[in-house]
mmCIF file of C-alpha atoms in Angstrom:
data_model
loop_
_atom_site.group_PDB
_atom_site.id
_atom_site.type_symbol
_atom_site.label_atom_id
_atom_site.label_comp_id
_atom_site.label_asym_id
_atom_site.label_seq_id
_atom_site.Cartn_x
_atom_site.Cartn_y
_atom_site.Cartn_z
ATOM 1 C CA MET U 1 -14.583 44.669 -2.326
ATOM 2 C CA SER U 2 -11.201 42.548 -0.643
ATOM 3 C CA ASP U 3 -10.940 45.469 1.643
ATOM 4 C CA ILE U 4 -12.289 44.609 5.575
ATOM 5 C CA ARG U 5 -12.208 47.757 5.733
ATOM 6 C CA ALA U 6 -14.697 48.786 3.191
ATOM 7 C CA VAL U 7 -16.858 46.175 4.275
ATOM 8 C CA VAL U 8 -17.163 47.990 7.631
ATOM 9 C CA SER U 9 -17.881 51.082 6.347
ATOM 10 C CA ARG U 10 -20.203 49.723 3.544
ATOM 11 C CA LEU U 11 -21.993 47.815 7.135
ATOM 12 C CA ARG U 12 -22.219 50.488 9.298
ATOM 13 C CA ALA U 13 -23.774 52.743 6.689
ATOM 14 C CA ALA U 14 -26.718 50.441 6.693
ATOM 15 C CA GLY U 15 -27.068 50.732 10.432
ATOM 16 C CA CYS U 16 -25.622 47.202 11.492
ATOM 17 C CA VAL U 17 -24.582 48.106 14.951
ATOM 18 C CA PHE U 18 -21.319 45.590 15.298
ATOM 19 C CA ALA U 19 -20.037 46.303 11.893
ATOM 20 C CA GLU U 20 -16.918 45.025 12.495
ATOM 21 C CA ASP U 21 -17.674 41.846 13.854
ATOM 22 C CA GLU U 22 -20.486 40.848 11.147
ATOM 23 C CA ALA U 23 -17.658 41.793 8.102
ATOM 24 C CA ASP U 24 -15.259 39.610 9.922
ATOM 25 C CA LEU U 25 -18.036 36.876 9.515
ATOM 26 C CA LEU U 26 -18.450 37.914 5.791
ATOM 27 C CA VAL U 27 -15.349 37.766 5.259
ATOM 28 C CA ALA U 28 -14.895 34.611 6.542
ATOM 29 C CA ALA U 29 -17.686 33.220 5.060
ATOM 30 C CA ALA U 30 -16.744 34.331 1.529
ATOM 31 C CA THR U 31 -14.281 32.655 -0.951
ATOM 32 C CA THR U 32 -14.015 34.557 -3.539
ATOM 33 C CA PRO U 33 -14.000 38.454 -3.737
ATOM 34 C CA ALA U 34 -17.379 38.525 -5.829
ATOM 35 C CA GLU U 35 -18.961 36.419 -2.830
ATOM 36 C CA LEU U 36 -17.877 38.689 -0.519
ATOM 37 C CA ALA U 37 -19.190 41.267 -1.897
ATOM 38 C CA ALA U 38 -22.184 39.488 -3.122
ATOM 39 C CA LEU U 39 -22.790 38.983 0.888
ATOM 40 C CA VAL U 40 -22.504 42.228 1.923
ATOM 41 C CA GLU U 41 -25.293 43.743 -0.596
ATOM 42 C CA ARG U 42 -27.407 41.206 0.677
ATOM 43 C CA ARG U 43 -26.746 41.843 4.256
ATOM 44 C CA VAL U 44 -26.821 45.893 3.173
ATOM 45 C CA ALA U 45 -30.453 44.834 2.083
ATOM 46 C CA GLY U 46 -31.520 44.119 5.460
ATOM 47 C CA LEU U 47 -31.477 39.734 5.136
ATOM 48 C CA PRO U 48 -30.378 38.549 8.426
ATOM 49 C CA LEU U 49 -26.982 37.764 8.656
ATOM 50 C CA GLU U 50 -27.570 34.261 9.831
ATOM 51 C CA HIS U 51 -29.573 33.433 7.051
ATOM 52 C CA LEU U 52 -26.228 34.285 4.674
ATOM 53 C CA LEU U 53 -24.100 32.537 7.145
ATOM 54 C CA GLY U 54 -26.243 29.780 7.597
ATOM 55 C CA TRP U 55 -25.976 29.333 11.563
ATOM 56 C CA ALA U 56 -26.446 31.269 14.215
ATOM 57 C CA GLU U 57 -24.715 31.208 17.305
ATOM 58 C CA PHE U 58 -26.854 30.076 20.472
ATOM 59 C CA HIS U 59 -25.938 29.332 23.518
ATOM 60 C CA GLY U 60 -22.440 27.974 22.961
ATOM 61 C CA LEU U 61 -23.795 26.165 19.830
ATOM 62 C CA ARG U 62 -23.812 26.836 16.350
ATOM 63 C CA VAL U 63 -27.252 26.383 14.861
ATOM 64 C CA THR U 64 -27.977 25.911 11.309
ATOM 65 C CA VAL U 65 -30.691 28.503 10.231
ATOM 66 C CA ARG U 66 -31.654 28.724 6.772
ATOM 67 C CA PRO U 67 -33.808 31.379 5.142
ATOM 68 C CA GLY U 68 -37.070 31.691 6.114
ATOM 69 C CA VAL U 69 -36.738 30.441 9.401
ATOM 70 C CA PHE U 70 -36.847 32.184 12.797
ATOM 71 C CA VAL U 71 -33.503 33.038 14.395
ATOM 72 C CA PRO U 72 -32.917 32.284 17.545
ATOM 73 C CA ARG U 73 -32.408 35.293 19.779
ATOM 74 C CA HIS U 74 -29.252 35.582 22.389
ATOM 75 C CA ARG U 75 -32.031 36.161 25.434
ATOM 76 C CA THR U 76 -33.637 32.739 24.739
ATOM 77 C CA GLY U 77 -30.555 30.803 26.450
ATOM 78 C CA PHE U 78 -32.018 31.499 29.424
ATOM 79 C CA LEU U 79 -35.121 29.817 28.673
ATOM 80 C CA VAL U 80 -32.741 26.570 28.514
ATOM 81 C CA ASP U 81 -31.109 27.253 31.775
ATOM 82 C CA VAL U 82 -34.081 27.445 33.777
ATOM 83 C CA ALA U 83 -35.418 24.454 32.084
ATOM 84 C CA VAL U 84 -32.073 22.431 32.887
ATOM 85 C CA SER U 85 -32.182 24.027 36.030
ATOM 86 C CA LEU U 86 -35.510 22.366 36.584
ATOM 87 C CA ALA U 87 -35.416 19.214 34.542
ATOM 88 C CA PRO U 88 -35.460 15.435 36.732
ATOM 89 C CA PRO U 89 -32.522 13.257 35.485
ATOM 90 C CA ASP U 90 -33.175 11.639 32.227
ATOM 91 C CA PRO U 91 -36.149 13.692 30.822
ATOM 92 C CA VAL U 92 -38.645 13.567 28.760
ATOM 93 C CA VAL U 93 -38.129 16.614 25.817
ATOM 94 C CA VAL U 94 -40.432 18.356 23.823
ATOM 95 C CA ASP U 95 -39.627 21.497 21.767
ATOM 96 C CA LEU U 96 -42.580 23.093 21.043
ATOM 97 C CA CYS U 97 -42.956 25.620 17.739
ATOM 98 C CA CYS U 98 -39.182 24.560 17.653
ATOM 99 C CA GLY U 99 -38.515 26.701 14.431
ATOM 100 C CA SER U 100 -34.776 25.782 13.857
ATOM 101 C CA GLY U 101 -34.686 23.245 16.838
ATOM 102 C CA ALA U 102 -32.287 25.495 19.350
ATOM 103 C CA LEU U 103 -34.213 25.137 22.306
ATOM 104 C CA GLY U 104 -33.994 20.988 21.922
ATOM 105 C CA ALA U 105 -30.082 20.981 20.529
ATOM 106 C CA ALA U 106 -29.128 23.470 23.789
ATOM 107 C CA PHE U 107 -30.584 21.603 26.232
ATOM 108 C CA ALA U 108 -29.426 18.227 25.250
ATOM 109 C CA ALA U 109 -25.920 19.458 25.067
ATOM 110 C CA ALA U 110 -26.475 20.729 28.493
ATOM 111 C CA LEU U 111 -28.229 17.797 29.555
ATOM 112 C CA PRO U 112 -29.033 14.768 27.314
ATOM 113 C CA PRO U 113 -32.470 13.595 27.781
ATOM 114 C CA ARG U 114 -33.673 9.811 27.473
ATOM 115 C CA GLU U 115 -36.184 10.969 24.873
ATOM 116 C CA LEU U 116 -36.575 14.475 22.385
ATOM 117 C CA HIS U 117 -39.021 15.421 20.565
ATOM 118 C CA ALA U 118 -39.251 18.665 18.576
ATOM 119 C CA ALA U 119 -42.301 20.026 16.189
ATOM 120 C CA ASP U 120 -43.171 23.305 14.435
ATOM 121 C CA VAL U 121 -45.764 24.092 11.530
ATOM 122 C CA GLU U 122 -43.669 25.585 9.088
ATOM 123 C CA PRO U 123 -42.594 22.776 6.805
ATOM 124 C CA ALA U 124 -38.830 24.541 6.729
ATOM 125 C CA ALA U 125 -38.311 24.909 9.911
ATOM 126 C CA VAL U 126 -38.859 21.087 10.081
ATOM 127 C CA GLU U 127 -36.362 20.632 7.723
ATOM 128 C CA CYS U 128 -33.730 22.591 9.631
ATOM 129 C CA ALA U 129 -34.898 21.629 13.006
ATOM 130 C CA ARG U 130 -33.885 17.784 11.775
ATOM 131 C CA LEU U 131 -30.398 18.984 10.360
ATOM 132 C CA ASN U 132 -29.974 20.705 14.011
ATOM 133 C CA LEU U 133 -31.333 17.590 16.083
ATOM 134 C CA PRO U 134 -30.460 14.066 14.246
ATOM 135 C CA GLY U 135 -30.923 12.338 17.624
ATOM 136 C CA ALA U 136 -34.561 13.638 18.340
ATOM 137 C CA ARG U 137 -37.451 12.745 16.409
ATOM 138 C CA VAL U 138 -38.823 15.886 14.603
ATOM 139 C CA HIS U 139 -43.013 16.183 14.007
ATOM 140 C CA GLN U 140 -44.654 18.600 11.641
ATOM 141 C CA GLY U 141 -47.941 20.232 12.371
ATOM 142 C CA ASP U 142 -49.792 22.713 14.904
ATOM 143 C CA LEU U 143 -48.909 22.387 18.174
ATOM 144 C CA TYR U 144 -49.840 19.139 20.230
ATOM 145 C CA ASP U 145 -51.283 17.965 17.270
ATOM 146 C CA ALA U 146 -48.132 17.372 15.517
ATOM 147 C CA LEU U 147 -46.508 14.625 18.530
ATOM 148 C CA PRO U 148 -47.740 11.298 18.760
ATOM 149 C CA SER U 149 -49.615 10.239 21.564
ATOM 150 C CA SER U 150 -47.277 8.226 23.201
ATOM 151 C CA LEU U 151 -46.172 11.169 25.100
ATOM 152 C CA LEU U 152 -49.347 11.518 26.544
ATOM 153 C CA GLY U 153 -48.713 12.436 30.614
ATOM 154 C CA ARG U 154 -44.876 11.348 30.124
ATOM 155 C CA VAL U 155 -43.332 14.915 29.083
ATOM 156 C CA SER U 156 -40.830 15.765 32.058
ATOM 157 C CA VAL U 157 -40.166 19.509 29.961
ATOM 158 C CA LEU U 158 -42.136 21.495 27.458
ATOM 159 C CA LEU U 159 -40.209 24.004 25.800
ATOM 160 C CA ALA U 160 -42.185 26.544 24.305
ATOM 161 C CA ASN U 161 -41.325 29.501 22.502
ATOM 162 C CA VAL U 162 -44.230 30.497 21.037
ATOM 163 C CA PRO U 163 -44.491 34.196 19.315
ATOM 164 C CA TYR U 164 -45.874 36.870 21.642
ATOM 165 C CA VAL U 165 -45.320 39.878 19.761
ATOM 166 C CA PRO U 166 -48.804 41.660 19.461
ATOM 167 C CA SER U 167 -49.797 41.899 16.215
ATOM 168 C CA ASP U 168 -50.317 45.741 15.891
ATOM 169 C CA ALA U 169 -46.123 45.570 16.880
ATOM 170 C CA VAL U 170 -45.166 43.585 14.517
ATOM 171 C CA ALA U 171 -44.738 46.314 11.531
ATOM 172 C CA THR U 172 -42.362 47.835 14.094
ATOM 173 C CA MET U 173 -40.059 45.228 14.751
ATOM 174 C CA PRO U 174 -36.478 45.379 12.470
ATOM 175 C CA PRO U 175 -36.691 44.904 8.803
ATOM 176 C CA GLU U 176 -35.198 41.987 8.995
ATOM 177 C CA ALA U 177 -37.713 40.237 11.233
ATOM 178 C CA ARG U 178 -40.805 41.017 10.430
ATOM 179 C CA LEU U 179 -39.463 40.843 6.652
ATOM 180 C CA HIS U 180 -37.225 37.397 6.183
ATOM 181 C CA GLU U 181 -39.067 35.385 9.118
ATOM 182 C CA PRO U 182 -42.093 33.576 8.946
ATOM 183 C CA LEU U 183 -45.237 36.072 10.561
ATOM 184 C CA VAL U 184 -46.521 32.962 12.258
ATOM 185 C CA ALA U 185 -43.055 32.867 14.179
ATOM 186 C CA LEU U 186 -43.523 36.465 14.999
ATOM 187 C CA ASP U 187 -47.174 37.580 15.692
ATOM 188 C CA GLY U 188 -48.634 36.529 18.976
ATOM 189 C CA GLY U 189 -52.247 38.232 18.345
ATOM 190 C CA ALA U 190 -53.818 40.653 19.792
ATOM 191 C CA ASP U 191 -51.947 40.756 23.454
ATOM 192 C CA GLY U 192 -49.214 38.595 21.836
ATOM 193 C CA LEU U 193 -50.478 35.712 24.317
ATOM 194 C CA ASP U 194 -52.715 33.958 21.621
ATOM 195 C CA LEU U 195 -50.438 30.919 20.915
ATOM 196 C CA ALA U 196 -49.301 30.603 25.121
ATOM 197 C CA ARG U 197 -52.789 30.264 26.075
ATOM 198 C CA ARG U 198 -53.085 27.296 23.478
ATOM 199 C CA VAL U 199 -50.029 25.648 24.902
ATOM 200 C CA ALA U 200 -51.177 26.224 28.692
ATOM 201 C CA ALA U 201 -54.872 24.904 28.078
ATOM 202 C CA GLY U 202 -53.122 21.692 26.185
ATOM 203 C CA ALA U 203 -49.932 21.114 28.877
ATOM 204 C CA PRO U 204 -51.533 19.300 31.510
ATOM 205 C CA GLU U 205 -52.407 16.136 29.294
ATOM 206 C CA TRP U 206 -48.982 15.582 28.014
ATOM 207 C CA LEU U 207 -46.488 16.943 31.712
ATOM 208 C CA ALA U 208 -46.101 14.301 33.478
ATOM 209 C CA PRO U 209 -46.808 14.061 37.381
ATOM 210 C CA GLY U 210 -44.213 17.484 38.403
ATOM 211 C CA GLY U 211 -43.256 17.865 34.689
ATOM 212 C CA THR U 212 -42.599 21.674 33.564
ATOM 213 C CA LEU U 213 -43.910 24.062 30.910
ATOM 214 C CA LEU U 214 -41.496 27.156 30.154
ATOM 215 C CA ILE U 215 -42.737 30.155 27.798
ATOM 216 C CA GLU U 216 -40.542 33.106 27.127
ATOM 217 C CA SER U 217 -42.549 36.859 27.348
ATOM 218 C CA SER U 218 -41.839 39.975 27.918
ATOM 219 C CA GLU U 219 -41.672 41.266 31.429
ATOM 220 C CA ARG U 220 -44.959 43.280 30.730
ATOM 221 C CA GLN U 221 -47.085 40.000 29.832
ATOM 222 C CA ALA U 222 -45.850 37.914 32.168
ATOM 223 C CA PRO U 223 -48.339 38.236 35.295
ATOM 224 C CA VAL U 224 -50.848 37.482 32.548
ATOM 225 C CA LEU U 225 -49.097 34.716 31.769
ATOM 226 C CA ALA U 226 -48.422 33.107 34.827
ATOM 227 C CA GLU U 227 -52.754 33.737 35.619
ATOM 228 C CA ILE U 228 -53.316 31.716 32.362
ATOM 229 C CA LEU U 229 -51.206 28.845 33.388
ATOM 230 C CA ALA U 230 -52.513 28.964 37.079
ATOM 231 C CA ALA U 231 -55.914 28.865 35.101
ATOM 232 C CA ALA U 232 -55.195 25.634 33.496
ATOM 233 C CA GLY U 233 -54.255 23.958 36.598
ATOM 234 C CA LEU U 234 -50.725 24.442 36.896
ATOM 235 C CA SER U 235 -48.017 26.408 39.698
ATOM 236 C CA PRO U 236 -46.835 29.321 37.833
ATOM 237 C CA ARG U 237 -43.484 30.786 38.132
ATOM 238 C CA VAL U 238 -41.675 33.974 36.578
ATOM 239 C CA HIS U 239 -37.985 33.835 36.220
ATOM 240 C CA SER U 240 -36.123 36.987 34.857
ATOM 241 C CA CYS U 241 -32.219 37.404 34.245
ATOM 242 C CA ASP U 242 -31.473 41.262 33.563
ATOM 243 C CA ASP U 243 -28.272 40.504 32.346
ATOM 244 C CA LEU U 244 -30.395 39.266 29.041
ATOM 245 C CA GLY U 245 -33.537 41.128 29.119
ATOM 246 C CA ALA U 246 -34.654 37.882 29.588
ATOM 247 C CA THR U 247 -38.657 36.767 30.984
ATOM 248 C CA VAL U 248 -39.712 33.422 31.384
ATOM 249 C CA VAL U 249 -42.262 31.989 32.872
ATOM 250 C CA THR U 250 -42.860 28.199 34.202
ATOM 251 C CA GLY U 251 -45.853 26.373 35.421
ATOM 252 C CA THR U 252 -45.423 22.824 37.000
ATOM 253 C CA ALA U 253 -48.173 20.052 36.849
ATOM 254 C CA LYS U 254 -49.433 18.623 40.175
ATOM 255 C CA LEU U 255 -47.377 15.767 41.616
#
């Protein structure tokens, strides 16, 4: 399958919306016609393009992504932009539920932190994040349990791209997400906000005075999430980006 037109045709028939762009990437990644044919077959079978390539484009960076690791979404770049705009100079940053570490990497590229920590419960994600965050400390564990106690009361920016898909909506997600990304990175519980509640409840003791927690959500969930952050003692604010279809809710600790 050395003819790129044949690759485009196969991808388009499989429902790939950006068949031409994907074909270019797969052709560039393959070293032989046989390897290209194998890549196309796996893509047609539903494997995420990013897992096949071994990387995802995120916020201007190429982020290493391995099979079984959540693929960072383009819209989540808005969370990084909001975080950078609110961060103090020389911040201490934590990327919680870090997945591949894409948020931490993008933040560090825009505003080098004094300290950068990342954490995830999934071993495959931790391994991937260590590749993408060579200057950071990457921890494995459940939310705050993974972090060293030396961070208590010192975190300037707490990035938390927690899963927020309601449990009964996971089955409606595209197959490449629900079949090839870990369920723990997708399922947010009955209303999609179970993990957000846990993160909000623990945030005040980890945030520095004036530090900010940032969580991505859907537009519909944002008012409820703002109430959750307020109940935890944080000052909430909803940020939206129509161009990306992105919503981020922030909670700032009292000075």
